[in-house]
Short mmCIF file of C-alpha atoms in Angstrom, two decimals:
data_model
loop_
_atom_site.label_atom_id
_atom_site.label_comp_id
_atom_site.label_asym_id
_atom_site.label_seq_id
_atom_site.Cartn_x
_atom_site.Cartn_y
_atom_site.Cartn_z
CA UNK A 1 -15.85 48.18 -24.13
CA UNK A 2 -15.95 50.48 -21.31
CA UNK A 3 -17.26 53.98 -22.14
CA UNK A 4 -16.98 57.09 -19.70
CA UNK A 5 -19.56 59.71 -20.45
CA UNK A 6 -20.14 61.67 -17.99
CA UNK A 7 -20.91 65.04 -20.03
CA UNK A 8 -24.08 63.22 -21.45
CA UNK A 9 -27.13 62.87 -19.98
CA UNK A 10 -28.47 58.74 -20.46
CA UNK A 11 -31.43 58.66 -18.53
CA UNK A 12 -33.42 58.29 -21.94
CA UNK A 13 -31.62 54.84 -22.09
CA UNK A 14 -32.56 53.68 -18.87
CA UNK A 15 -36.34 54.86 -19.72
CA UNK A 16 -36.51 53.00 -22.84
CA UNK A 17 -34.82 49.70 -21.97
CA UNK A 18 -36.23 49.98 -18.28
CA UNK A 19 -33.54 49.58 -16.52
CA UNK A 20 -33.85 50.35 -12.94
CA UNK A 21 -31.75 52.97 -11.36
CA UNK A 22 -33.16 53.45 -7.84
CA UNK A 23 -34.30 51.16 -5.45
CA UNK A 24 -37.83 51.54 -3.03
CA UNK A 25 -36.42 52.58 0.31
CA UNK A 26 -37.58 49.54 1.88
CA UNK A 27 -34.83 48.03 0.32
CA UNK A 28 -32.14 50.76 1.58
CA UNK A 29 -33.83 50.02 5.11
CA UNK A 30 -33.34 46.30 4.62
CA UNK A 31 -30.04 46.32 2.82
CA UNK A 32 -28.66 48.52 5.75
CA UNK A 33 -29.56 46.27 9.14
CA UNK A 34 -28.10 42.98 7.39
CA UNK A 35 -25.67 41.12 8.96
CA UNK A 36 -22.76 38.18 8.52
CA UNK A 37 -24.97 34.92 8.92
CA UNK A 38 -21.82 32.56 8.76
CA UNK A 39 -19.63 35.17 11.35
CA UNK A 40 -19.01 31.57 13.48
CA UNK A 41 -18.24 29.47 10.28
CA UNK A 42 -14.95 31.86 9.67
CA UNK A 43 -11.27 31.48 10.14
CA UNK A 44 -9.65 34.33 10.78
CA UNK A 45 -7.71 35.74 7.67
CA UNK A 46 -7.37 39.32 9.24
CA UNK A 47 -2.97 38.52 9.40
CA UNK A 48 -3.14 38.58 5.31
CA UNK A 49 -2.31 42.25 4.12
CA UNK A 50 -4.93 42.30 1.51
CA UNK A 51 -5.13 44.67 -1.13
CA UNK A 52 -8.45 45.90 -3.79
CA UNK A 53 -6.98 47.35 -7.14
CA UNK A 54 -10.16 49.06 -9.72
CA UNK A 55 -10.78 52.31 -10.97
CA UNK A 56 -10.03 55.01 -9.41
CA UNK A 57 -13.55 56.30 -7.04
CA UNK A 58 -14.82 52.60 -7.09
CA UNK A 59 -16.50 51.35 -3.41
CA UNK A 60 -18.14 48.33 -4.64
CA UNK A 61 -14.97 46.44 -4.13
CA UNK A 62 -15.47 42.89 -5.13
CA UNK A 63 -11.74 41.11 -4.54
CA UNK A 64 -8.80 41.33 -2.38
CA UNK A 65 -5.74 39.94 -3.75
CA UNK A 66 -2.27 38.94 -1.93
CA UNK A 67 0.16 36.95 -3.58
CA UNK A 68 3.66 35.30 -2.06
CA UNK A 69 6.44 33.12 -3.10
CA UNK A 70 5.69 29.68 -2.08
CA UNK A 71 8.08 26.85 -0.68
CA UNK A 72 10.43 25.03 -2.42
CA UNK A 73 9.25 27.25 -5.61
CA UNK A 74 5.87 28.65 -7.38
CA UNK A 75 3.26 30.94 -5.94
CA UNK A 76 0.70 31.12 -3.50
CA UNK A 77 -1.96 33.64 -4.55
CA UNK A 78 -5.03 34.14 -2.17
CA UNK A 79 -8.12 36.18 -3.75
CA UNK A 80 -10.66 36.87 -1.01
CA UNK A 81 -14.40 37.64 -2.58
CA UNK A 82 -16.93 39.56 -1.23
CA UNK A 83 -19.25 36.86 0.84
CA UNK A 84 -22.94 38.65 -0.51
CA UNK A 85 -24.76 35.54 0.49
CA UNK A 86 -23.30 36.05 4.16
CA UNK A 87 -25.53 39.02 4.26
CA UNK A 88 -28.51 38.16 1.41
CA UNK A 89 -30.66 35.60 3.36
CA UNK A 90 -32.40 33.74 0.42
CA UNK A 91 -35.98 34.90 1.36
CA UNK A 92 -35.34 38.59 1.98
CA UNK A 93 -36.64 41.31 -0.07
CA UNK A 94 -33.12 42.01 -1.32
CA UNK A 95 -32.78 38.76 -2.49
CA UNK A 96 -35.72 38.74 -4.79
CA UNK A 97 -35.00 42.27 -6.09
CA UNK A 98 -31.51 40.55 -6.96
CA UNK A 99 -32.95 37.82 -9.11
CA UNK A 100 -34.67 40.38 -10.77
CA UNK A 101 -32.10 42.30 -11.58
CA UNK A 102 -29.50 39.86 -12.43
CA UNK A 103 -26.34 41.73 -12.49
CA UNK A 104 -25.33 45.67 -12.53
CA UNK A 105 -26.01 47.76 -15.30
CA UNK A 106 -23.16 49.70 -16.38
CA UNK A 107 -24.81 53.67 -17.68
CA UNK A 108 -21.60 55.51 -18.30
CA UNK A 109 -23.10 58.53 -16.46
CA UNK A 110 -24.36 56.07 -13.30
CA UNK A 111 -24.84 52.15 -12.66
CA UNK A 112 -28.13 50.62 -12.24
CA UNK A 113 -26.38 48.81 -8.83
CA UNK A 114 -27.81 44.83 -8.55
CA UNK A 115 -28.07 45.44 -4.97
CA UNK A 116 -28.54 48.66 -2.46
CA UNK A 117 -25.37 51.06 -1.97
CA UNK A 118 -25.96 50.04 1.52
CA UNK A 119 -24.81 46.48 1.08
CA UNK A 120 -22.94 46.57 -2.58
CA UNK A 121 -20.53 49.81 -0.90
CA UNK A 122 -20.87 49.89 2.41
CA UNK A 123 -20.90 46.65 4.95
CA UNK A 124 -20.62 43.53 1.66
CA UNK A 125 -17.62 45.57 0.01
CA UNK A 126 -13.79 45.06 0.68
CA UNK A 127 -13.14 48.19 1.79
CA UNK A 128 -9.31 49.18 3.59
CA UNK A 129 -8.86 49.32 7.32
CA UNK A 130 -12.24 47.28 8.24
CA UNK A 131 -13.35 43.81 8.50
CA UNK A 132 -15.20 42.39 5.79
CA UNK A 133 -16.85 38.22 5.44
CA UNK A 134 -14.98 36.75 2.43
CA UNK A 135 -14.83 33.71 0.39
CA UNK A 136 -10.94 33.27 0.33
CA UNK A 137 -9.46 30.92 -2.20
CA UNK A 138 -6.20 29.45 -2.24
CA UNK A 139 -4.18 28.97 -4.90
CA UNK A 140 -0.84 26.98 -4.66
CA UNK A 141 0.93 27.63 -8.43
CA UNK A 142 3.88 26.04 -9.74
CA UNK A 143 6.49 27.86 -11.08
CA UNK A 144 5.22 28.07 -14.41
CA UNK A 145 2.06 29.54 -13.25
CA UNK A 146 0.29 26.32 -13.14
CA UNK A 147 -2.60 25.10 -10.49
CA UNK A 148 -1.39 22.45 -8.28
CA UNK A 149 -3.44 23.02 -5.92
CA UNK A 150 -6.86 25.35 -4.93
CA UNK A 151 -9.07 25.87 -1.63
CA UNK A 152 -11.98 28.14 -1.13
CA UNK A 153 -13.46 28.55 2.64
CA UNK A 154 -15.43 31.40 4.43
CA UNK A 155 -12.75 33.66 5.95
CA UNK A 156 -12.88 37.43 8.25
CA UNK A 157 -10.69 39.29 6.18
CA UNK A 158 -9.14 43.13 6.34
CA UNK A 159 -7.94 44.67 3.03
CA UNK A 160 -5.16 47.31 3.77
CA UNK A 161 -5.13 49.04 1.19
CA UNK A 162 -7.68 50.47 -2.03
CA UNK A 163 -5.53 50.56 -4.97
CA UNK A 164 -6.17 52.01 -8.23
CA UNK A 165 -4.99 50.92 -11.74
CA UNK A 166 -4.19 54.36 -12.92
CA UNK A 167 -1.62 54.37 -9.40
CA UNK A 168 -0.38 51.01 -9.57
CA UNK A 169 0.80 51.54 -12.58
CA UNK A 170 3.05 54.09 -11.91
CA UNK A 171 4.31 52.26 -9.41
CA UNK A 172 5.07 49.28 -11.58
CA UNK A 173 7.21 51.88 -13.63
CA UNK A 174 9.00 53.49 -10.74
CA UNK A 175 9.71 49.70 -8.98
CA UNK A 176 7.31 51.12 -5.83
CA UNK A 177 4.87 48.27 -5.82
CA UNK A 178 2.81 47.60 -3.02
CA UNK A 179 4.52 44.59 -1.14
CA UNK A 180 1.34 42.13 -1.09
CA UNK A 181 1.35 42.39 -5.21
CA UNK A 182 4.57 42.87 -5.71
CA UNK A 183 4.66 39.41 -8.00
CA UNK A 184 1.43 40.16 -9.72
CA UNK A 185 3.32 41.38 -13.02
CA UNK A 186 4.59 37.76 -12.80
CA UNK A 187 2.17 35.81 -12.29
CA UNK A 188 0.01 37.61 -14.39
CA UNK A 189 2.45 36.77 -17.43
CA UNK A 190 2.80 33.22 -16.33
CA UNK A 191 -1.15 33.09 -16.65
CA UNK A 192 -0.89 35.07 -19.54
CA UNK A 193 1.09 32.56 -21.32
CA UNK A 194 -1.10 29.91 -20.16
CA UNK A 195 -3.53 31.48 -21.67
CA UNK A 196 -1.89 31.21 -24.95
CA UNK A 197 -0.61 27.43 -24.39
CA UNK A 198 -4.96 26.88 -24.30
CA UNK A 199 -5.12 28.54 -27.33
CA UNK A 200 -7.94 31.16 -25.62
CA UNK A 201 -9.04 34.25 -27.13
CA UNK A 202 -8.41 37.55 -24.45
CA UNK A 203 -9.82 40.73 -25.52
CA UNK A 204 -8.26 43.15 -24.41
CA UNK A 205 -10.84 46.07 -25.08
CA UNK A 206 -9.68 49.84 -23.82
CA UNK A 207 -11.92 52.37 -22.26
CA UNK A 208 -13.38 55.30 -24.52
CA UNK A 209 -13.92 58.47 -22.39
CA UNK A 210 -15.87 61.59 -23.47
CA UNK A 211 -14.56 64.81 -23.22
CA UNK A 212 -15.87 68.35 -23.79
CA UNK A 213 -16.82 71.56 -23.18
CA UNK A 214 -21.07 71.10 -23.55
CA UNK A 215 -21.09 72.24 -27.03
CA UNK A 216 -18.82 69.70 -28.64
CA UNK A 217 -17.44 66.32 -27.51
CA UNK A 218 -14.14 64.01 -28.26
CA UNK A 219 -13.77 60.46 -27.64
CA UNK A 220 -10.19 59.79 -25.95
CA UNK A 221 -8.92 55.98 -25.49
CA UNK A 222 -8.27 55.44 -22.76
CA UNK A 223 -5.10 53.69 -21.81
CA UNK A 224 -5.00 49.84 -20.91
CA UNK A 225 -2.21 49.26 -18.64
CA UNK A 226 -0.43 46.03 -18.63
CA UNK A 227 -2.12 45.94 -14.90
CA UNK A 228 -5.16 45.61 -15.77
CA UNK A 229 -4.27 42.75 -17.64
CA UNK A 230 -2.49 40.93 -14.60
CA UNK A 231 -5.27 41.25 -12.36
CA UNK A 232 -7.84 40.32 -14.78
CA UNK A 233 -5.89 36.86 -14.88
CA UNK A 234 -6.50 36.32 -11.26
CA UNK A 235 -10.23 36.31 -11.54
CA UNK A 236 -9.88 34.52 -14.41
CA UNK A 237 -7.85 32.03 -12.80
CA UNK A 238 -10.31 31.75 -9.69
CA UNK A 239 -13.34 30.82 -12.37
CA UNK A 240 -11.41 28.42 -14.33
CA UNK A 241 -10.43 26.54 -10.88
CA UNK A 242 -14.11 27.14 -9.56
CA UNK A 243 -15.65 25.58 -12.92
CA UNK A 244 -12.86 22.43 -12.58
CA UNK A 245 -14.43 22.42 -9.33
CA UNK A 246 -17.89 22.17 -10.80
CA UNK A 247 -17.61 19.58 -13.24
CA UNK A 248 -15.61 16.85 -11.71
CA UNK A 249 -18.33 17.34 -8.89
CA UNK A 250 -21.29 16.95 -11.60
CA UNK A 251 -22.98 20.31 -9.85
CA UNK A 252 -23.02 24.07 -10.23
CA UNK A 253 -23.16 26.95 -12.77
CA UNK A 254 -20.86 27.22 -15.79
CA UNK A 255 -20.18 30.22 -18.25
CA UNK A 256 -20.07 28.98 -21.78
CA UNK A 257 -19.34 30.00 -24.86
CA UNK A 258 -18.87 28.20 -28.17
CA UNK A 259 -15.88 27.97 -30.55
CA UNK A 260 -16.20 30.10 -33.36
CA UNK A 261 -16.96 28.62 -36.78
CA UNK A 262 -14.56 28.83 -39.95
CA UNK A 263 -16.48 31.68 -41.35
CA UNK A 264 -16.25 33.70 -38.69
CA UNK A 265 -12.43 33.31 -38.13
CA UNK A 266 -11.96 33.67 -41.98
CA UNK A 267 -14.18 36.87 -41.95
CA UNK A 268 -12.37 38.76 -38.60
CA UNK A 269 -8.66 37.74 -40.32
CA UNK A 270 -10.33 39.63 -43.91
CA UNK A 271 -10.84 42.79 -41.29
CA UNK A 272 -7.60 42.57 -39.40
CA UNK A 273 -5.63 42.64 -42.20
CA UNK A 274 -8.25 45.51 -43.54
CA UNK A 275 -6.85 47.11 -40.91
CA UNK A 276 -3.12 46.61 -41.51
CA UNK A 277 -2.63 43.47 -39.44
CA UNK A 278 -1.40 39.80 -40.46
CA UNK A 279 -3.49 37.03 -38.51
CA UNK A 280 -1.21 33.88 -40.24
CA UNK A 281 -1.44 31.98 -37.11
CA UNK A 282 -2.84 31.66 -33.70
CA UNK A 283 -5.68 34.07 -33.12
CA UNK A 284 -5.28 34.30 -29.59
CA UNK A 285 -1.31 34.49 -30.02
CA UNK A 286 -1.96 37.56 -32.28
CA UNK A 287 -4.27 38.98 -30.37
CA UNK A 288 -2.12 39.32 -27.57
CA UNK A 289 0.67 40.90 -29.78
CA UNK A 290 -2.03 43.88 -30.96
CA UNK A 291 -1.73 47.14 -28.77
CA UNK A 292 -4.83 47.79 -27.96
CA UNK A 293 -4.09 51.89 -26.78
CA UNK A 294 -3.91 52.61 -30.27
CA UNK A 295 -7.34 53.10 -32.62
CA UNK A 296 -6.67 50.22 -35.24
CA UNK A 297 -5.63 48.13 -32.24
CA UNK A 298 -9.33 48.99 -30.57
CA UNK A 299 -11.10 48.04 -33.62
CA UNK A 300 -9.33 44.82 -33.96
CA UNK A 301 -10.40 44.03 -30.74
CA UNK A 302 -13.87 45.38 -30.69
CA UNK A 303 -14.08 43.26 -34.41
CA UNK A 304 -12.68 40.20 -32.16
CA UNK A 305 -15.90 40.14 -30.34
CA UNK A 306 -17.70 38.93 -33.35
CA UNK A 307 -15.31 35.57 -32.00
CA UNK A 308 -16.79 35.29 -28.99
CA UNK A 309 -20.47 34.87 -29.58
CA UNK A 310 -23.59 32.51 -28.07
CA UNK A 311 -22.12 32.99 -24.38
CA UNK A 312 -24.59 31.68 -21.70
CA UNK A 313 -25.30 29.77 -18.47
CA UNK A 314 -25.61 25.75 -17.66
CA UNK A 315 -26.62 24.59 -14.71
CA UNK A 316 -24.57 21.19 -14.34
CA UNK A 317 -27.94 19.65 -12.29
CA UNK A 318 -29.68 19.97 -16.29
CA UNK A 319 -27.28 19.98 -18.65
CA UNK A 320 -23.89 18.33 -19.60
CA UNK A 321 -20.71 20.40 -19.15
CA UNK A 322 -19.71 22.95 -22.16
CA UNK A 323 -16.33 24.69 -22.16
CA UNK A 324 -15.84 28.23 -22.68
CA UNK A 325 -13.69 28.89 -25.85
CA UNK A 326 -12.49 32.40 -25.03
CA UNK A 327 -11.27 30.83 -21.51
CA UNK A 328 -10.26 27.02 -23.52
CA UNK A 329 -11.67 25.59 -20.46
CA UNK A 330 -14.39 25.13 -18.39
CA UNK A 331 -15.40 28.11 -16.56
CA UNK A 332 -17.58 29.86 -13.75
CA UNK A 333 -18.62 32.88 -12.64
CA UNK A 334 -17.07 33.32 -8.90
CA UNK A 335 -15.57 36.89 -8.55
CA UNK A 336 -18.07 39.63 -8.60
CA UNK A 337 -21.14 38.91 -6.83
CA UNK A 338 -21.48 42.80 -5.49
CA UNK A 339 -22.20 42.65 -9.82
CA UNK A 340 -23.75 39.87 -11.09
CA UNK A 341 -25.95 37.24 -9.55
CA UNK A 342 -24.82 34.09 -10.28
CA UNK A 343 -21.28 34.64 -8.44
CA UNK A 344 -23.26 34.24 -4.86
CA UNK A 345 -24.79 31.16 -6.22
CA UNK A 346 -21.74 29.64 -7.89
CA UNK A 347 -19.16 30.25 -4.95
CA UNK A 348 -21.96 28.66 -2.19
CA UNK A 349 -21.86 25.53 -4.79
CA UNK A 350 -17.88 25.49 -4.48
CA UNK A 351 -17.95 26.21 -0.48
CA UNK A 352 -19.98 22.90 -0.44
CA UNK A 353 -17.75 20.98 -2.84
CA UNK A 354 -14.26 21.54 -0.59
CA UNK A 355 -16.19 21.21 2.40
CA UNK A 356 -17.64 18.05 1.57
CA UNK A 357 -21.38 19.18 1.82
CA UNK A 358 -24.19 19.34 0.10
CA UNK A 359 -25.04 22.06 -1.95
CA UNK A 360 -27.46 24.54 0.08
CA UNK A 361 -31.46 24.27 -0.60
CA UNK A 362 -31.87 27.44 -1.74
CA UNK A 363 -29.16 27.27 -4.37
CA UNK A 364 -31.10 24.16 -6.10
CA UNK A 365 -34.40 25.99 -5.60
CA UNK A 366 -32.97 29.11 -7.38
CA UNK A 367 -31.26 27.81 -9.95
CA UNK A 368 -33.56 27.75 -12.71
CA UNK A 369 -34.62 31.39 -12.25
CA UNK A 370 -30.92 32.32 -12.00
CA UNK A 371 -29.88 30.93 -15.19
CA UNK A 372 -33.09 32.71 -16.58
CA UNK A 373 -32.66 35.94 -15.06
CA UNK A 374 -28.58 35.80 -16.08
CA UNK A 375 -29.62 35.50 -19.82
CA UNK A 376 -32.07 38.67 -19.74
CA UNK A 377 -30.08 40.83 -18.08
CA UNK A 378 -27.11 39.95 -19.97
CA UNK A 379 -28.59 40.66 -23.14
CA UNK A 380 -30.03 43.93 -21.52
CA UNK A 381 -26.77 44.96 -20.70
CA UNK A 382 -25.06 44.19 -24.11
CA UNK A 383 -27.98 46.49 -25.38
CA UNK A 384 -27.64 49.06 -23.29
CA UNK A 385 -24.18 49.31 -23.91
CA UNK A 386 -24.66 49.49 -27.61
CA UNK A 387 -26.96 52.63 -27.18
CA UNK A 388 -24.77 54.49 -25.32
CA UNK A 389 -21.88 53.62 -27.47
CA UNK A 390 -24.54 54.96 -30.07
CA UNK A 391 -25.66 58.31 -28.35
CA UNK A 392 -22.26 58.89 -27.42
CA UNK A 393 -20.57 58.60 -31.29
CA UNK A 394 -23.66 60.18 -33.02
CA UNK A 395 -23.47 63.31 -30.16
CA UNK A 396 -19.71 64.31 -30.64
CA UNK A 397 -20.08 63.81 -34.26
CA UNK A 398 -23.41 66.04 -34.49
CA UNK A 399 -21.42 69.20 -35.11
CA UNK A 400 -19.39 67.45 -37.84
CA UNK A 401 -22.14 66.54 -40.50
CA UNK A 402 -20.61 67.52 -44.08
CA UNK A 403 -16.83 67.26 -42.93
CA UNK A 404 -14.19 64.34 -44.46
CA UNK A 405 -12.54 61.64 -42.14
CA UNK A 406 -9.89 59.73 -42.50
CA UNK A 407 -10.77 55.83 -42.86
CA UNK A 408 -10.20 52.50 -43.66
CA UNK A 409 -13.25 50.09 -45.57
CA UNK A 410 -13.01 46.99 -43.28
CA UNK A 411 -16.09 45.31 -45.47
CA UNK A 412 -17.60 45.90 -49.00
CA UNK A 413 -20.46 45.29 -50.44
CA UNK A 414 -22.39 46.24 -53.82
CA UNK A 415 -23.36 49.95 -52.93
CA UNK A 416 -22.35 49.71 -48.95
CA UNK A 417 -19.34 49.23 -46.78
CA UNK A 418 -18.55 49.27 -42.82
CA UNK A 419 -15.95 51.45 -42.65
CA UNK A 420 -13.51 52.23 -39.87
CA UNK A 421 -12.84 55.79 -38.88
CA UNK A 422 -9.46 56.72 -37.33
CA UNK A 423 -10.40 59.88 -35.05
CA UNK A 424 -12.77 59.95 -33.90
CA UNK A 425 -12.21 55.93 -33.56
CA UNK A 426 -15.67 54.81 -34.95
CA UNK A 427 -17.11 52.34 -36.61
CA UNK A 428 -19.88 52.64 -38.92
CA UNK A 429 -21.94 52.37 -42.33
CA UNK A 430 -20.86 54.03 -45.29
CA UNK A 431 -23.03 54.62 -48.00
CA UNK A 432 -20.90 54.11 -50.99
CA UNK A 433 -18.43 50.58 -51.75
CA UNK A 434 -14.13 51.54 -52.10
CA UNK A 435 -12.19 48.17 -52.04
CA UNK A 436 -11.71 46.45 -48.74
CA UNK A 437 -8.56 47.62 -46.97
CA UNK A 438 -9.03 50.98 -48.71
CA UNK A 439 -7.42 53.92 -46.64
CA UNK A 440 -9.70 56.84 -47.95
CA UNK A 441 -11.56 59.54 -47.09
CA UNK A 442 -15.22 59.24 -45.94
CA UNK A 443 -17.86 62.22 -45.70
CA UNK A 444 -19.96 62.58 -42.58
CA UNK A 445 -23.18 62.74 -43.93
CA UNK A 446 -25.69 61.53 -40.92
CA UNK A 447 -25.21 62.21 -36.85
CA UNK A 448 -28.51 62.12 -34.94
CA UNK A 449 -28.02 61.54 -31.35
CA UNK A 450 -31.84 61.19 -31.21
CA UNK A 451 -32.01 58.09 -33.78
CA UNK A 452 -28.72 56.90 -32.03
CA UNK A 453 -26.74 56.77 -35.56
CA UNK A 454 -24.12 57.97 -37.45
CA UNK A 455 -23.23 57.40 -41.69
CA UNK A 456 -21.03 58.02 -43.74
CA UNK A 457 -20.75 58.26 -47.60
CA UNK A 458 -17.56 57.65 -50.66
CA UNK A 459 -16.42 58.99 -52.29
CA UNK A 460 -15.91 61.84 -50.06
CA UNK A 461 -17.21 65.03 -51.07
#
């Protein structure tokens, strides 16, 4: 779950999970003087009105998307990525601060960037109205939004336009869409229901921002437009082709993630219905159905993570492939490798595959430290993202220690529960054991921002 905080201060996170923020300015020297090493390996791609949709202010612009009807029915869609390793030459200094790094860290007040602004925003990102190196794939879809065909190659691209979510939205509503997406709410469904024909699991988690004046905060979902939702199934598209790619070539990087067991499906449908849902079938199917703007529908979804668990890396060269059950598929990292550090290893490893090539020396020399550096920083970043999600509840409740909230007891135990709070949308301990599915009042009897926690107690005072 994304959390916008900007009225709070988390450099104390950063300090105690050492995550680093800056980078020596060596690196900002280095980062800014690197240049396309594959500029003569390109076709040119520049004739493609490309277009970059993310939140609003963003510069480290990872994908391009343009998507057309195709002949004789179906869908081309082309997704140009940001080519890092065209600029990261294996032995550089940037490099090795990258594998130890792993991927961006996401502070809600400022990201700890993977690699310098100079590179990650300036001359690696898909900005509008300038050339940019890309690895372009090519998607040929049949009308039911179905692969029937893929290509990735290095490419010169030129985006035309930096979109926002927020704007395209609006313009989905008032029938304005930019041209070069103007079938992404179509395709997207078409993956969408895809999706559900694998039986995967989507979360679909909303955005919590803080508001307030300095002296008290409120947490405000944000909404999740069904845009978000479209694009996300490009890039998911891309790294289900990519790890296709992968496997029936017996090399490369997948992201896994194991099938969850009957107790913990028979444990989230006990909490969704504590909620007020009925989970009788599908998961996935349901899950798709929930509307995740509203609170209930972001703790259904937040409690659907507890689905998705024991996610990691396997490097095909080791280890046999392993699908990815949220995905129901095999599946690779490909799309953000301004982010995350396997991406620029993963889409060198499919370059090679359609080019009929081997796989580059310093991809096979990497890997094992990639996979390795992936799992820490993941983990790092789950953490980190807890704690702020922490600081952030316990510091707007602060001022409300000894008042009642409305809530719903989503598990019991003999003297304990973990109860759901409607408004501020929180979960959290109680102190205390109603019935499960109880909609009660709760007392607020515990908000330290220091200790990062918040408690409640029933029956309410």
């Amino acid at each position: 779950m994304k959390l916008y905080a900007a009225p709070l201060n988390f450099r104390s996170i950063a300090r105690e999970f050492d995550v680093r923020t800056t980078f020596v300015p060596e690196l900002h020297t280095e980062a800014s003087q690197l240049q396309d090493r594959f500029s003569q390996l390109r076709i040119d791609a520049r004739s493609v009105p490309f277009v970059t949709i993310d939140p609003a202010g963003s510069k480290d612009l990872d994908q391009a998307v343009h998507i057309e009807s195709r002949s004789g029915g179906g869908y081309v869609v082309r997704y140009a990525i940001a080519d890092v390793a065209a600029f990261v030459d294996p032995d550089s200094a940037v490099a090795d601060e990258s594998l130890e790094r792993g991927q961006t860290i996401y502070l809600p007040d400022e990201p700890a960037r993977l690699h310098p602004e100079e590179l990650s925003e300036g001359s690696a990102s898909l900005l509008p109205d300038v050339d940019r190196p890309a690895v372009l794939w090519t998607f040929e879809l049949d009308e039911r939004g179905e692969v029937d065909s893929a290509h990735v190659e290095r490419a010169l691209v030129r985006s035309v336009a930096r979109l926002d979510y927020e704007g395209v939205h609006k313009d989905m509503q008032a029938g304005s869409v930019h041209p070069s997406i103007a079938q992404l709410e179509e395709v997207g469904q078409l993956r969408q229901q895809s999706s559900l024909r694998r039986h995967a699991i989507n979360l679909r988690l909303p955005s919590v921002r803080v508001v307030g004046d300095g002296d008290t905060f409120e947490l405000v979902i944000e909404p999740r437009h069904p845009v978000m939702d479209y694009n996300s199934e490009i890039s998911l598209l891309t790294g289900m082709v990519a790890g296709r790619m992968m496997v029936d070539a017996g090399v490369g990087f997948l992201r896994t993630l194991g099938p969850a067991d009957e107790g913990g499906e028979a444990e989230f449908r006990r909490e969704a219905r504590n909620l007020g849902y009925d989970v009788a079938g599908d998961i996935g199917e349901f899950l798709a159905g929930v509307d995740a703007d509203t609170p209930r529908g972001m703790a259904v979804m937040r409690e659907a993570q507890k689905l998705l668990r024991g996610s990691g890396y396997v490097d095909l060269s080791e280890k046999q492939a392993e699908v990815h059950a949220g995905i129901g598929g095999f599946y690779s990292h490909v799309t953000a490798p301004l982010r995350r550090l396997i991406d620029r290893y993963a889409n060198e490893v499919c370059l090679a595959i359609c080019a009929s090539e081997d796989v580059p020396e310093w991809v096979e020399r990497d890997a094992a430290r990639v996979i390795k550096t992936m799992g820490r920083s993941s983990q790092l970043a789950n953490t980190v993202e807890k704690a702020c999600l922490h600081l952030t509840e316990a510091t707007a409740l602060e001022p409300w220690v000894g008042h009642n909230f409305d809530g719903v007891t989503l598990k019991s135990g003999e003297d304990a529960a973990r109860v759901f709070i409607v408004d501020p949308p929180v979960l959290a301990p109680s102190a205390g054991a109603p019935e499960e599915g109880a909609e009660t009042k709760f007392s607020l009897v515990r908000a330290e921002p220091g200790a990062r926690e918040v408690g409640f107690a029933w029956p309410a005072d």
